[in-house]
Coordinates of C-alpha atoms in Angstrom, one line a residue:
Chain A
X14 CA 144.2 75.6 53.5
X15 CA 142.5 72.6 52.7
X16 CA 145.4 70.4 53.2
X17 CA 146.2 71.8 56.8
X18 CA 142.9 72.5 58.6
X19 CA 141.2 69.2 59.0
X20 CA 139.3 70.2 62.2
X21 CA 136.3 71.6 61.6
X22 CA 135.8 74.5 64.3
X23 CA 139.9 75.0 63.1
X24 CA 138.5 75.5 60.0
X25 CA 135.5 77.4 60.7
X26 CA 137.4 80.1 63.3
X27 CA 139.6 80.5 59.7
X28 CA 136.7 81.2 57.4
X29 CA 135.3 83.2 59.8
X30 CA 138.4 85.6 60.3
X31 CA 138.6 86.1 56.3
X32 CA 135.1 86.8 55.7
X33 CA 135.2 89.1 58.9
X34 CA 138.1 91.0 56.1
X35 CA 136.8 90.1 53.1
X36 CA 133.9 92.0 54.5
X37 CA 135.7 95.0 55.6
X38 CA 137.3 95.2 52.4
X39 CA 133.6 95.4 50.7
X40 CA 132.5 98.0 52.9
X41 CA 132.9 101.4 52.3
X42 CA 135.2 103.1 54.8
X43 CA 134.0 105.1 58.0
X44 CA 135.8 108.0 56.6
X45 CA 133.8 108.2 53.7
X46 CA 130.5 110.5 53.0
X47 CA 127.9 110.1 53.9
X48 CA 130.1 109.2 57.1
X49 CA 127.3 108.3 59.6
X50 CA 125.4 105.9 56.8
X51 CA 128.5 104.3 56.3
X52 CA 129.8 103.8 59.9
X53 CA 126.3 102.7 60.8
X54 CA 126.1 99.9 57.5
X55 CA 129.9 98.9 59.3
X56 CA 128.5 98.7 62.7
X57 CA 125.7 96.7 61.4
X58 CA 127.9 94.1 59.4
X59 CA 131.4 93.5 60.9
X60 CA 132.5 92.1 65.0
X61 CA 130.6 89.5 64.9
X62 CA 128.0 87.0 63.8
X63 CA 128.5 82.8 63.0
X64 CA 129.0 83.7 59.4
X65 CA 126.7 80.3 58.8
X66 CA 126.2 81.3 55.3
X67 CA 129.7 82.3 54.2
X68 CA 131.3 78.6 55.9
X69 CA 128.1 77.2 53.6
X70 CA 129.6 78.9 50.9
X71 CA 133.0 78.1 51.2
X72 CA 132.4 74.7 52.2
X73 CA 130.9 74.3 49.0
X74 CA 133.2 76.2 47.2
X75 CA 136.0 73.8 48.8
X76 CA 134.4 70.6 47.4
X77 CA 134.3 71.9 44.0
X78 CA 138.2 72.9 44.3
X79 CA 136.9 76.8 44.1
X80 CA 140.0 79.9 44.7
X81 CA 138.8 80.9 48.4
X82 CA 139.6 84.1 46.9
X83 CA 136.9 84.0 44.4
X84 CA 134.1 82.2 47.3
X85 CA 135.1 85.0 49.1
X86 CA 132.9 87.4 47.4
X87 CA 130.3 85.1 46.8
X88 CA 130.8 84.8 50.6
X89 CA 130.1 88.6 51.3
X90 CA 127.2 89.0 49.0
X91 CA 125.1 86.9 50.7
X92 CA 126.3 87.8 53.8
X93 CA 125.7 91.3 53.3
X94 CA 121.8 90.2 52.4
X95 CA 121.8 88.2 55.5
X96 CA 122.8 91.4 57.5
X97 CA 120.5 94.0 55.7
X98 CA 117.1 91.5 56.3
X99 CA 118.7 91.8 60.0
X100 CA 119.1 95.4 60.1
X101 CA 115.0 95.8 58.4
X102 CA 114.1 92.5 60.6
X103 CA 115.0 94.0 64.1
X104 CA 113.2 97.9 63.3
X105 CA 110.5 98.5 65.4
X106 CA 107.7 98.1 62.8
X107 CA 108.6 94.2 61.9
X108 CA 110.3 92.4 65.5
X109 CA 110.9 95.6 67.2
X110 CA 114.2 94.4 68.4
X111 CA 117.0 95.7 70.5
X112 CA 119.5 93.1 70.8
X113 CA 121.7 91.0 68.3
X114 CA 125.2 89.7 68.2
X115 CA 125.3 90.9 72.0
X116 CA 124.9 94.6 71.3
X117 CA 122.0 97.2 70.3
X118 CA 120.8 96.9 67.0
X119 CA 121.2 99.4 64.4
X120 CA 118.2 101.6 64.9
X121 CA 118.9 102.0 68.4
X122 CA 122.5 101.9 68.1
X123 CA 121.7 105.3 65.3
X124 CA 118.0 105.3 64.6
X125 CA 115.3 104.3 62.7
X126 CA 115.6 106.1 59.5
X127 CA 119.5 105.5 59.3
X128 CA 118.8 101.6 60.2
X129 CA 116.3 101.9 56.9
X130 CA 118.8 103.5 54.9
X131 CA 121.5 100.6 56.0
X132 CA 119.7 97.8 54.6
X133 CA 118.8 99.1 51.6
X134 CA 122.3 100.3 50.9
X135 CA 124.0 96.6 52.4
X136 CA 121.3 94.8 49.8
X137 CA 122.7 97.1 46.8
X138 CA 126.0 96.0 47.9
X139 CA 125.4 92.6 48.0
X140 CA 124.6 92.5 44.0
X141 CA 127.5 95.2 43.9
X142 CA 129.9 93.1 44.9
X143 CA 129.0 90.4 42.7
X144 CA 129.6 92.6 39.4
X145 CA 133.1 93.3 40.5
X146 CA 136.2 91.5 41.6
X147 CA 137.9 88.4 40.2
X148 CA 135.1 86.4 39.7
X149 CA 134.3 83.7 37.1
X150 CA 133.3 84.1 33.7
X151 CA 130.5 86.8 32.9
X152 CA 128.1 84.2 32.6
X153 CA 128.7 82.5 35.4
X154 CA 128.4 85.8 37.3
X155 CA 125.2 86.6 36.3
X156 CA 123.7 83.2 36.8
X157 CA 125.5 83.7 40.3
X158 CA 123.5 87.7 40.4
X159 CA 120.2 86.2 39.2
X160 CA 120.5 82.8 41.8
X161 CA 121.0 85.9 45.1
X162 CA 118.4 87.8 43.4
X163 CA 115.7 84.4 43.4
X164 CA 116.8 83.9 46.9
X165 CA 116.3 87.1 48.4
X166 CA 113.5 88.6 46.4
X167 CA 109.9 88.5 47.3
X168 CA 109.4 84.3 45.9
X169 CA 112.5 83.8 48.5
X170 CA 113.8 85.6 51.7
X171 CA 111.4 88.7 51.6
X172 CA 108.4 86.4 50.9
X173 CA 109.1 84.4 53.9
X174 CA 109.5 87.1 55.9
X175 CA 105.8 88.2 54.6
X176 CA 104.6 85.1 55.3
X177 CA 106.3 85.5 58.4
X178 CA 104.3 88.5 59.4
X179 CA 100.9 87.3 58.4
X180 CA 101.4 84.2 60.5
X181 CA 101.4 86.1 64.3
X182 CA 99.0 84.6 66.2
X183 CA 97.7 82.0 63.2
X184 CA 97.3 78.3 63.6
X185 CA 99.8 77.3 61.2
X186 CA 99.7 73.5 60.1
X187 CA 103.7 71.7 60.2
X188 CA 103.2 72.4 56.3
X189 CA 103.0 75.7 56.4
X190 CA 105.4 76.5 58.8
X191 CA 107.8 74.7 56.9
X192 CA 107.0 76.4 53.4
X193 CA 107.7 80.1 55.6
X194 CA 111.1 78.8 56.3
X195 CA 112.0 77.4 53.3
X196 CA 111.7 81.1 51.9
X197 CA 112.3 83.2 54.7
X198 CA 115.5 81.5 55.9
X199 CA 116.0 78.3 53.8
X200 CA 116.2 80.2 50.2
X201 CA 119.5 82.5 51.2
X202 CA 121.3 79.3 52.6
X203 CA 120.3 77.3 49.5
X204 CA 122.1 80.2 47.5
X205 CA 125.0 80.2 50.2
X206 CA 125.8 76.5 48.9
X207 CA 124.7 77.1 45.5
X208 CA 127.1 80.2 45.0
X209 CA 129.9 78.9 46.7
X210 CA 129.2 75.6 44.3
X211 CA 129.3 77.8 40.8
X212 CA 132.5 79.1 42.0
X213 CA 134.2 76.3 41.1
X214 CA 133.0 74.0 37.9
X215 CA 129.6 72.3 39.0
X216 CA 127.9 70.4 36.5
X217 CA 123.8 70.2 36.9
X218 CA 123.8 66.6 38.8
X219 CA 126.1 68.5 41.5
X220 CA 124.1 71.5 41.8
X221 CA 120.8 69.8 42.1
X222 CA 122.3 67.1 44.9
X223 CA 124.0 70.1 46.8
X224 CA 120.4 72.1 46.1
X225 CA 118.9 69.2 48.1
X226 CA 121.4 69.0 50.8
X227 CA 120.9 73.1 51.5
X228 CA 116.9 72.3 51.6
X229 CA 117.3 70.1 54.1
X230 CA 120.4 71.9 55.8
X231 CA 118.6 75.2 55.9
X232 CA 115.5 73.7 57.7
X233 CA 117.6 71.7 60.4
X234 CA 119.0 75.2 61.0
X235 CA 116.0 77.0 61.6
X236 CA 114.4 73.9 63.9
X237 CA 117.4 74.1 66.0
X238 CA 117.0 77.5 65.9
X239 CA 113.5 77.3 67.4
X240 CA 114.5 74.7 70.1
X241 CA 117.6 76.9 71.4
X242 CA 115.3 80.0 71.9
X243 CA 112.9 77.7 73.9
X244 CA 115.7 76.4 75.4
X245 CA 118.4 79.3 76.2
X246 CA 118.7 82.4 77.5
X247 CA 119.3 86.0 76.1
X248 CA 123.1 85.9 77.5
X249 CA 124.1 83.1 75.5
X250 CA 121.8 83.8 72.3
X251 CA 123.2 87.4 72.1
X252 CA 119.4 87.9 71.8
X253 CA 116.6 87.9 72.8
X254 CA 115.5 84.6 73.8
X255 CA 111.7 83.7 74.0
X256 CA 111.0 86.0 71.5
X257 CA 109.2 84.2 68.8
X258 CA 106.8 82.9 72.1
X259 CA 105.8 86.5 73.4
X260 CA 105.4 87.3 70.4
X261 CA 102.9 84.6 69.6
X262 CA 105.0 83.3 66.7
X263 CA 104.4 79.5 65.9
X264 CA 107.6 77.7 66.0
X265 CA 108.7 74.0 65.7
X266 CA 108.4 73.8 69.5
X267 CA 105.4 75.4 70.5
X268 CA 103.9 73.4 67.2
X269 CA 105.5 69.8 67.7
X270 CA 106.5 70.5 71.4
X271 CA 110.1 70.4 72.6
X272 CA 110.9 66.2 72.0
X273 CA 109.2 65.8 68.4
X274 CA 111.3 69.1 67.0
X275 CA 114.5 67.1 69.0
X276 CA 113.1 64.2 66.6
X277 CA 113.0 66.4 63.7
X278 CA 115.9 67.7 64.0
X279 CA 117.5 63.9 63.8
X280 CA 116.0 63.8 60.8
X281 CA 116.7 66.7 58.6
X282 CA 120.5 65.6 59.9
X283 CA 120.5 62.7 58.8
X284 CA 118.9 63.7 55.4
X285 CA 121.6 66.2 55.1
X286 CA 124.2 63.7 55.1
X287 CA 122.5 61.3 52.6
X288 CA 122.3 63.8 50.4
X289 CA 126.0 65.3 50.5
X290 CA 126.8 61.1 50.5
X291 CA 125.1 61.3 47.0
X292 CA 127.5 63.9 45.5
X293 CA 130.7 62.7 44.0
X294 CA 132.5 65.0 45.5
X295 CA 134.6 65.5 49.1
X296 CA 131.6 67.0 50.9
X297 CA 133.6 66.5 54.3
X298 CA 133.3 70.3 54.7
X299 CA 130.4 70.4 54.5
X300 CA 129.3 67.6 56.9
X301 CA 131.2 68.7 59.6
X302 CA 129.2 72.3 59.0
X303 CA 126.0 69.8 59.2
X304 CA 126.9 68.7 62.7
X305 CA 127.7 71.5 63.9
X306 CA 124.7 73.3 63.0
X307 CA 123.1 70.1 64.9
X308 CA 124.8 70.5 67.3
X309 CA 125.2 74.0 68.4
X310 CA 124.4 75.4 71.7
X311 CA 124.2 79.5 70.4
Chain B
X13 CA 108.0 104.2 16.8
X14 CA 110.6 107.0 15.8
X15 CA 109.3 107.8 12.3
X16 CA 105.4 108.0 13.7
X17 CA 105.9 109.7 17.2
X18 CA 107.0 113.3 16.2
X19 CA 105.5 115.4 19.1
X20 CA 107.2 114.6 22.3
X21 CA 104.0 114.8 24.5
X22 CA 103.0 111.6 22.2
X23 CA 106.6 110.2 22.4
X24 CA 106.0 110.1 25.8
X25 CA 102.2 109.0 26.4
X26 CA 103.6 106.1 24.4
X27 CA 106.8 105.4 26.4
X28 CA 104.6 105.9 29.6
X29 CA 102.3 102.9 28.6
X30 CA 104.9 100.5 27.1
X31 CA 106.1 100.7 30.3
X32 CA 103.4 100.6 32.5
X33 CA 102.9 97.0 30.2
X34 CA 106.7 96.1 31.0
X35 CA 106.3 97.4 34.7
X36 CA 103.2 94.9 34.9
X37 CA 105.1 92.1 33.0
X38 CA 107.9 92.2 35.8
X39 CA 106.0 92.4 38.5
X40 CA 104.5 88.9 40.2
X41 CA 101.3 88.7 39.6
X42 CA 99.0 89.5 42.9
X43 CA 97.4 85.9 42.8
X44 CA 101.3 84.2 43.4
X45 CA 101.9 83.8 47.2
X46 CA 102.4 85.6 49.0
X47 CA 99.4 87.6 48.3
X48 CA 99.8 90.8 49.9
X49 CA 103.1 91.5 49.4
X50 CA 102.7 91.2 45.7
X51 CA 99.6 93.1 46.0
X52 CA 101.0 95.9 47.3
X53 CA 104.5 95.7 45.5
X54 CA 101.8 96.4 42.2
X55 CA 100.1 99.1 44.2
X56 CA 102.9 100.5 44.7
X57 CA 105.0 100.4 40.8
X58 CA 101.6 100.4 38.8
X59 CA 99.0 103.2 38.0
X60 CA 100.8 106.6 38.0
X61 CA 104.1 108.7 38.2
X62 CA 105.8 110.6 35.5
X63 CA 107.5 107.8 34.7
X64 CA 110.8 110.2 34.1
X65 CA 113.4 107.9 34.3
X66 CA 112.0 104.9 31.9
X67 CA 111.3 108.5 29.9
X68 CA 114.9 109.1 29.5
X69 CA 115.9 105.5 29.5
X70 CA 113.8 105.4 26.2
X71 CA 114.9 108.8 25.0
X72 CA 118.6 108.0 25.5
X73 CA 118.2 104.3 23.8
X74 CA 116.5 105.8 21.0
X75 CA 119.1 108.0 20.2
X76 CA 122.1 105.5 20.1
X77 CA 119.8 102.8 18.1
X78 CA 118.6 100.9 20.3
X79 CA 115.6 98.0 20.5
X80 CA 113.0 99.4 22.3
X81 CA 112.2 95.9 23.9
X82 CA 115.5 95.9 25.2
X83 CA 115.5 99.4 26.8
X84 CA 112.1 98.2 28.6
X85 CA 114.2 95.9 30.7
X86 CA 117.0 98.7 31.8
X87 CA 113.6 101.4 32.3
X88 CA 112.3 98.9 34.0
X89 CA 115.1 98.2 36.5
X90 CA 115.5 102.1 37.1
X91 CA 111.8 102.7 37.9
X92 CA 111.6 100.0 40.1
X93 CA 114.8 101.5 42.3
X94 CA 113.2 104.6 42.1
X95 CA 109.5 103.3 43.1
X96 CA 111.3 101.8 45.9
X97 CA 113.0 104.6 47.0
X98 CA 109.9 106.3 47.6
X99 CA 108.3 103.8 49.4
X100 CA 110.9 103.6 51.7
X101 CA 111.3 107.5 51.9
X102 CA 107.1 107.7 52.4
X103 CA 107.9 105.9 56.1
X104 CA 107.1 107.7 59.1
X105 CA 110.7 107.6 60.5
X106 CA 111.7 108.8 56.7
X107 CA 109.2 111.5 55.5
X108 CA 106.2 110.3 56.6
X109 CA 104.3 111.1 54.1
X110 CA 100.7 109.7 53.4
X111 CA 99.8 110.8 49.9
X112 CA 101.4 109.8 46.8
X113 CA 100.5 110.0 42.8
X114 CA 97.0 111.0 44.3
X115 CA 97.0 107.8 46.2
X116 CA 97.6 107.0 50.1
X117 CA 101.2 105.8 50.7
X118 CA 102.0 102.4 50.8
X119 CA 102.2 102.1 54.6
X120 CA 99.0 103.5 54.7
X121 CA 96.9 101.2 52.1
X122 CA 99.0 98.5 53.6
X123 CA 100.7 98.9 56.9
X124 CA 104.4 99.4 57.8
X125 CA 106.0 96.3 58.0
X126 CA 104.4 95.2 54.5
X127 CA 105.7 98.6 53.1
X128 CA 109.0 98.0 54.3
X129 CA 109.3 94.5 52.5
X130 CA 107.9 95.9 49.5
X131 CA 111.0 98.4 49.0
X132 CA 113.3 95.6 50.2
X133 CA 111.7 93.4 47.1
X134 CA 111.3 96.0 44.5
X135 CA 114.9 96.9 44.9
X136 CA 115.9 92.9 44.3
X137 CA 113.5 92.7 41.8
X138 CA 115.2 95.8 39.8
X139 CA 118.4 93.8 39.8
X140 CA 116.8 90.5 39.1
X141 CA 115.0 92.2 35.8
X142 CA 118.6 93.1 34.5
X143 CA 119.6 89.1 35.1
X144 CA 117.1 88.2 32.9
X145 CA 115.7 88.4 29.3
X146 CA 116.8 89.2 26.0
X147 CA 119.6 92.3 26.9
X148 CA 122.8 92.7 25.2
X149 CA 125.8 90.7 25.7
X150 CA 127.1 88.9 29.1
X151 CA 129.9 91.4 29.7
X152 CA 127.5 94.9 28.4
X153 CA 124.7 93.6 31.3
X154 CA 127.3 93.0 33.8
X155 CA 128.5 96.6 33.4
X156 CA 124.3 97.3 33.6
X157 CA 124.0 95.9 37.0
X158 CA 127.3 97.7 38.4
X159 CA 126.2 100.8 37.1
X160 CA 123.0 100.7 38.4
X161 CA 123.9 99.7 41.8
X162 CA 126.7 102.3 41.8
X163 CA 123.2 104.7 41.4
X164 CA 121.3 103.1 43.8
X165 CA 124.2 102.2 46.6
X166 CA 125.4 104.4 49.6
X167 CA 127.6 106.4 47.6
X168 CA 124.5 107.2 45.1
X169 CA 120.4 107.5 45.9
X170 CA 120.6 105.8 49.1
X171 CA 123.5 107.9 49.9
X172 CA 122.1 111.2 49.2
X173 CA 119.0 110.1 51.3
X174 CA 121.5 109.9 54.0
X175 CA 122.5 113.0 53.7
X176 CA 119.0 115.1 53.4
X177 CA 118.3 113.6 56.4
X178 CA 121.5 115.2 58.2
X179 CA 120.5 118.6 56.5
X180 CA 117.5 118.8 58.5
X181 CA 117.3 122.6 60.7
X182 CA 120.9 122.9 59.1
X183 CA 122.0 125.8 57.4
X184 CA 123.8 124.2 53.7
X185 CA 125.4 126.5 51.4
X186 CA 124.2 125.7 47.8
X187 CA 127.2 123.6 46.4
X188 CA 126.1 121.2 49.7
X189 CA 122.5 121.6 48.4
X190 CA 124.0 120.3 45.1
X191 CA 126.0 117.2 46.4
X192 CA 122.8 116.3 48.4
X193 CA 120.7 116.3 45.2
X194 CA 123.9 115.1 42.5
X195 CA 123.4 111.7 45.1
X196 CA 119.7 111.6 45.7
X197 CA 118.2 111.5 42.5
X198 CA 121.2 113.4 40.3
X199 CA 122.6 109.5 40.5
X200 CA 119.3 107.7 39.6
X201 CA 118.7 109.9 36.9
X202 CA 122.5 109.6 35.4
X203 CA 122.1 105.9 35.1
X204 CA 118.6 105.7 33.2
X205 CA 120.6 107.9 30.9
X206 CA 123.5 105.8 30.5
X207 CA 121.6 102.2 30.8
X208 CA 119.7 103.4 27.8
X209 CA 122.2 104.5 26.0
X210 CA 124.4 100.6 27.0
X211 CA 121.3 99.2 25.5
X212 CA 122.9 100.5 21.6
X213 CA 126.4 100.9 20.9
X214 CA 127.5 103.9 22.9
X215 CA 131.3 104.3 23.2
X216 CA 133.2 105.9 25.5
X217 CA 132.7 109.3 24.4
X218 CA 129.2 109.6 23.9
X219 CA 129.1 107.8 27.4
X220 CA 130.6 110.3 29.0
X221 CA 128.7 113.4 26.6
X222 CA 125.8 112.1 27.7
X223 CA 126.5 111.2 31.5
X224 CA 127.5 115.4 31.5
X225 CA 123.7 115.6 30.0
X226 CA 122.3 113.6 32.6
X227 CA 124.3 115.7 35.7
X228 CA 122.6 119.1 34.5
X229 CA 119.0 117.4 33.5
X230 CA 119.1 115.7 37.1
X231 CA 119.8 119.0 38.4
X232 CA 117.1 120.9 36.5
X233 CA 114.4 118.2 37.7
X234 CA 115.0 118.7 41.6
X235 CA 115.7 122.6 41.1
X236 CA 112.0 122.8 39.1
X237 CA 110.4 120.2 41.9
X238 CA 111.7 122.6 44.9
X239 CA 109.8 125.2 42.6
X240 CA 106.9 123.9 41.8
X241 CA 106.8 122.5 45.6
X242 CA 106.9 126.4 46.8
X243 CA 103.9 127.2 43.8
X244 CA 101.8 124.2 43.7
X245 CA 99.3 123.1 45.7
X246 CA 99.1 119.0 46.7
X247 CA 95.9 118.2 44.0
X248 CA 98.0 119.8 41.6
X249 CA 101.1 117.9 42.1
X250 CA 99.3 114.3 43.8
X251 CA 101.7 114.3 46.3
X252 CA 102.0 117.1 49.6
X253 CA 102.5 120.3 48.3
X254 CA 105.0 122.5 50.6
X255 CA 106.6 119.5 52.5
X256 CA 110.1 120.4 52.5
X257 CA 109.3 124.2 54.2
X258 CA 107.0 121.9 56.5
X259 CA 109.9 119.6 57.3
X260 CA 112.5 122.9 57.5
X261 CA 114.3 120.9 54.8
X262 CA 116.9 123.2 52.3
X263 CA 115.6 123.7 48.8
X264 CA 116.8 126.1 45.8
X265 CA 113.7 128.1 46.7
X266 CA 114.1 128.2 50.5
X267 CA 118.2 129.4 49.5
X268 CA 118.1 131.5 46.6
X269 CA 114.4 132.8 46.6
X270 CA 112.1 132.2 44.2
X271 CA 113.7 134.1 41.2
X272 CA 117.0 133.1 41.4
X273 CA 116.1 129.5 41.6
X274 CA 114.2 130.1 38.0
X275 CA 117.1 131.4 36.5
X276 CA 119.2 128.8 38.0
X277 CA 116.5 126.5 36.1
X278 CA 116.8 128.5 33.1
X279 CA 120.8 128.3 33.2
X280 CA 120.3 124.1 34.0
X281 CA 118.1 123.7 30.3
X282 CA 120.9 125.6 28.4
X283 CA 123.2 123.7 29.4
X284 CA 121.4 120.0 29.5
X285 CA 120.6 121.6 25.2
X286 CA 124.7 122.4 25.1
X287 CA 125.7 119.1 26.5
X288 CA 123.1 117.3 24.0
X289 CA 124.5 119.3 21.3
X290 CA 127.9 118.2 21.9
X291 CA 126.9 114.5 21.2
X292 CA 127.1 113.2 17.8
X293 CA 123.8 111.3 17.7
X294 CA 120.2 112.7 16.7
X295 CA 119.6 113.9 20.8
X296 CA 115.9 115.0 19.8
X297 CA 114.3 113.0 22.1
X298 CA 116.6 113.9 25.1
X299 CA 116.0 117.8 24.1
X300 CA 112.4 117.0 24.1
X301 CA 112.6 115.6 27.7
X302 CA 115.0 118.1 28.1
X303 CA 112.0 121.2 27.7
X304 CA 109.0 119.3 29.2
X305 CA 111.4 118.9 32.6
X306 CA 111.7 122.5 32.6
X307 CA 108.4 123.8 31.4
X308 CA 106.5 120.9 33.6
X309 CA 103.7 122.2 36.1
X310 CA 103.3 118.9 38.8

């Protein structure tokens, strides 16, 4: 794979497509009781998404000459806790959403009480899926189970997402708003990199340079997050745009305004590539990942 | 602990403080950011409850050898599934309910969207406590966590949620009645068994003698709650008495009457007792258990 995709959206479209059945292979069937809870968990996961987390992963994975077949399950776990913070993120009692990926989201797709039920049961995947399959030594696997657990426990992903809530309609200072995404988005992309990185052999030195790179990769992400919501519109987004505005959310933009967070932006970039430039390793994967999250217009 | 604690309601005033201690121990402290969140996770997990699955947790360990210290950790794990199971189920698009353990629900003390991230981080934090400390070997915790989110997973707890909520207004023969519970908290209760019992030396066959143990006792536990639900009244049992009727949800006493479902009970202990007997380990404390499920009054 390595040897033949050298382009990076080549090689992106190809990760995508074998997470998109990697996935499918983790999920439990339609078929299967309970059918609905099932169906409704496969609605919420597969046909669609930029899979930014799994290309993290694998990207990683790839500079530390990791089996694909092993990243992909490293891949799906934190994909699948991605999805479930979606599923709980868009109910009506947190962002009250009804749009993602370009369709209705799970509660109104099923409702409210079956969109509860599919997060919980997609997070109890995601560790499932990391006790099974061909992956590295036990070990390894539960450093890898303990890393996802850090990342999207209530000192990482959930915590942000509190944080998150208590900040609606707070003057946040730049600090602040950056310490919410470091755990509410920044902490699963840090184990994105991180998992895809034990998958292969990384020695401490590596971890910790590709630990810096995600830091600074995950909050380029979320600014240019915040400047294509100020900037787009809900057809191209696949939804909602404006959101974090109405809802009297602070954001890079509405904190720095629109040319600063542009500024920022540069920055974290450029960051993110001097750190991947201190890894001994062929990072190119991953800096082509870095300029296209940069540079992406959805 | 074993030679000292003859009497099982002492047994288990002891194993319900040890782990209130161990509960507290895993839990962030309510001072760690961010505030609430932690505040209300320990609202939530601290200060009441039976404590039934840590209970058999204990019971099971104790009977294959184990160190207590260990089988805190795997008790642990299980109650904190379980706690946030409830929390979850408490939500007004689950149950709704607004009392429980004598105490307002945690979307009442709190509000919805906190209660909803609590679950989320009480179920990562039950995984994360099985990551971490001083367990048995690699390979034996690995087989832990699987097992546990087998329990917890679509095709377990969260599973059976799904399909209560289905049975709602619908007419369920008794074997349905049975699959619903042998997933909601049949599953749950199966693998405190077992994870205590992982925490000795349990092979294959006392596994197995002991998972057929845990199938009737899980059974026996809903079939006396539907009971003492139809007999109790809500100070009694700290949480709302007569819900299920409320709700026109199925229960053994709604299907089989009153008397039938106490000789179903009846038939449930003598055969947890047989399946006990058929193990080759001192099962005293599991028998114990075993009696105080049946004969329980809240």
């Amino acid at each position: 794979m390595t040897d033949t995709v050298t382009n990076t959206s080549a090689w992106m479209a190809l990760i995508q497509r074998r997470t998109e059945t990697a996935l499918d292979h983790c999920l439990p069937t339609a078929t299967l009781a309970p059918t609905r809870l099932h169906e409704a968990m496969r609605y919420s996961v597969l046909g669609g998404g930029k899979r930014m987390r799994p290309l993290l992963c694998h990207a990683a994975g790839e500079a530390l000459g990791a089996d694909p077949r092993t990243v992909d399950l490293a891949a799906c776990a934190v994909e699948l806790i991605h999805a479930y913070s979606l599923v709980h993120d868009d109910m009506p009692c947190m962002d009250d959403d009804e749009l993602r990926r370009g369709r209705p989201t799970c509660h109104v797709a099923y409702d409210e009480a079956t969109a509860l039920l599919v997060g919980d049961a997609l997070q109890t995947l995601a560790f499932q899926v990391l006790t099974e399959g061909a992956l590295p030594s036990h070990q390894r696997r539960l450093l890898m189970l303990a890393l996802l657990a850090q990342a999207a426990g209530s000192r990482g992903m959930a915590g942000g997402q509190a944080i998150d809530l208590a900040a609606v309609g707070v003057a946040l200072t730049v600090e602040e708003l950056e310490f919410m995404h470091i755990h509410k988005t920044g902490a699963l992309i840090r184990a994105a990199v991180l998992l895809g990185a034990h998958c292969g052999e990384a020695d401490d030195a590596t971890l910790q340079a590709l630990g810096h790179y995600a830091n600074r990769a995950g909050l380029l992400f979320q600014v240019v997050d915040d400047i294509l919501d100020a900037e787009s519109n809900t057809a191209t987004l696949g939804k909602t745009a404006g959101k974090d505005a109405a809802n009297d959310k602070p954001t890079y933009v509405s904190m720095l305004g629109l040319t600063r967070a542009k500024e920022l932006s540069a920055r974290l970039r450029a960051e993110a590539h001097d750190a991947l430039a201190a890894c001994p390793l062929d990072t190119g994967r991953l800096a082509g990942l870095t300029d296209y999250i940069a540079e992406r217009t959805f």
